[in-house]
Amino acid sequence: MSFPVPLNAYSRLENLRAMWSWLLLWTVVALLAIFSHGPMPLYSTRTLAVAWEMFNQGHWLVPYINGEPYSEKAPLLFWLIQSGWFVFGVNDIWPRVLEVLFGATQLVLVSTLAQRLFPNRPWMAKAAPWMLLALGYAFLFGLQIMYDVLLAVWTLAALLCLTPKTRRAEPRWLLFGICIGLGLLTKGPVMLLHVVFPWLLGPLWNDWARQHQLRWYGRGVLSLLLGAVMLLAWALPAGFAGGEAYRQRLFFTQTAGRVVDALSKGKDLQNHAQPVWWYLLWLPALLFPFSGWPRAPVAVAATLLQRPWERGIKPALWLSLLALVGLLVLAMIPGASPWLAKLLVCLLLVPLSVALLRRPLEPGMRFALCWLLPGFFVFSLISGKQLYYLLPELAGAVLLIAGCIAVLRERHPVLASHGWLGTWPLGVGGIVFALLLFAMPPLVASHLLTGEWASDAAPYSRYFSVVFLLLGGLLLLRGRGELRRLAFAGLIGVLSLNTLFTLALWKNYDIRPAARLLGAVEQAHRPIGYLGNYAGEFHFAGRLTQPITELYGDQALLDFARDHPDAVVVTHPDALDPDDLRYALLVQPFRSSWLAVWPAQSLADLREGHTPPEPSRATQVYPADDRRYRLQP
């Protein structure tokens, strides 16, 4: 006897069957990539340093780094890392597994979001996660133990709460508020910028919001207040526990200094100030490989700019085009007025937003536009900029591009299958890159191709040239499955680049030799100093429990050496000289420069023009066979 399967259970089974391919592929590739090398300085090592110091010192309420309260971030990610350490012990495996879990959750959420927003287009729920996993920058940044991947999870979860279900059109306001609160506890008030615009513009894309505007905005405000209460439940006691300076930075300076560059002057803040047009310049890199797939921009243009045009749209589009040209010209002028740049960005995005939001588009694409356009505009005006600040919005970009491709297939089947709009430019690019990798060894040997990175990659480049040759050939194929071929090639290509980086260049980022030495120094109860700004890169790897003293200038070094004659000092020289290789305890490459660990007194003697005593043992060099040591004077 057979029993009928309930409809809901059947739908869930179908959803699981649809997701296993992309979810399994992405998880395997992400695990291979994230465990191919250790935590990356300075992003991952700083996060681990804060979590380690909180765990080791018992600071659950206030994050600490190098003995000082750390006001730059809220504590949720640190709490999650420490919760795993309580179960598994202190290690760097659990934090990396967490990041993979966060990335996999993003893919599931974007698939569910596509299913809700495009209920009549089941292809969208399958295409959106494939497109998101193909984004090269998002994948590589997802290998960092950082806050933004978790923030993207809460952003997608919060926006999912606003979307209608089959049996319930009203948003889940309580869950909406909780997700906002968790996002605030992940990275602070910036969470609001990622979710507030789809809510504020709800009547433009949501039928229930249009019919019940009072309840939409009233309950939405209550949800925002719930999120704020969750943040304040931590921030208020943390502010009082951390002291006056920490409280000032936490509640005002840390956030305001990123928004307005002038407020960060002289306050030692991570401002990352960039010009207003900076995100526009990097948009193709954020959206690669889809920025190199002709069908994607053609689909977006054909869908968003199709006729009939409402009155006023033509002038808005012309104004936006002229503003874009003006920005391109302004970007090439050194010392151009930042206020003129902001005005041009306003003229570019505001008329374009008004024009596009008046288009007769389906709700899912209007949702994506309500999310992307005002968010991109505000993030462009904010002084502090990093590419990963826009990480949550990449899911919205994927939804928009996928929706436009679906419309192109429906309304313009010729364009949807035209060979010249296929993935051939990326295929040709992959083959050209493969040829370059194949030719790299003789080019390096003949000094036609110079540079440290090329020299380090040359011994491995021909193996990877085969991979990119195959991927290029895959992208030259035509026919069904074009999107999945592109996503697969993009994902495997990024994995290959990450593997090549690990084999050839990871030694320039592996700080474990210096960290182990510093750990032994601390065990011997000897103080440690650092010339310049210390970003916590050694604390977790060396399991340090005491602060490292930051030293600025020769006089601070001399005073430190006089007060602590048995101390060691870490320096970060751009190039080595014979004294580094003679008197330092350890020398190793670090990124594009060097790290050297010195006896404090020997370094102080050299800075005063004296000859230090001859060391009792030779300087440790890492890696021992690195050719660059032979090139030093």
XYZ file of C-alpha atoms in Angstrom, residues 249 253 261-269 271:
12
model
C 34.163 55.741 20.449
C 33.157 58.444 16.990
C 36.014 61.869 7.029
C 36.682 65.043 9.034
C 35.392 63.437 12.237
C 38.068 60.719 12.053
C 41.016 63.104 11.882
C 43.401 62.582 14.775
C 41.281 59.866 16.375
C 43.125 56.720 15.139
C 40.014 55.309 13.470
C 38.097 55.273 8.304
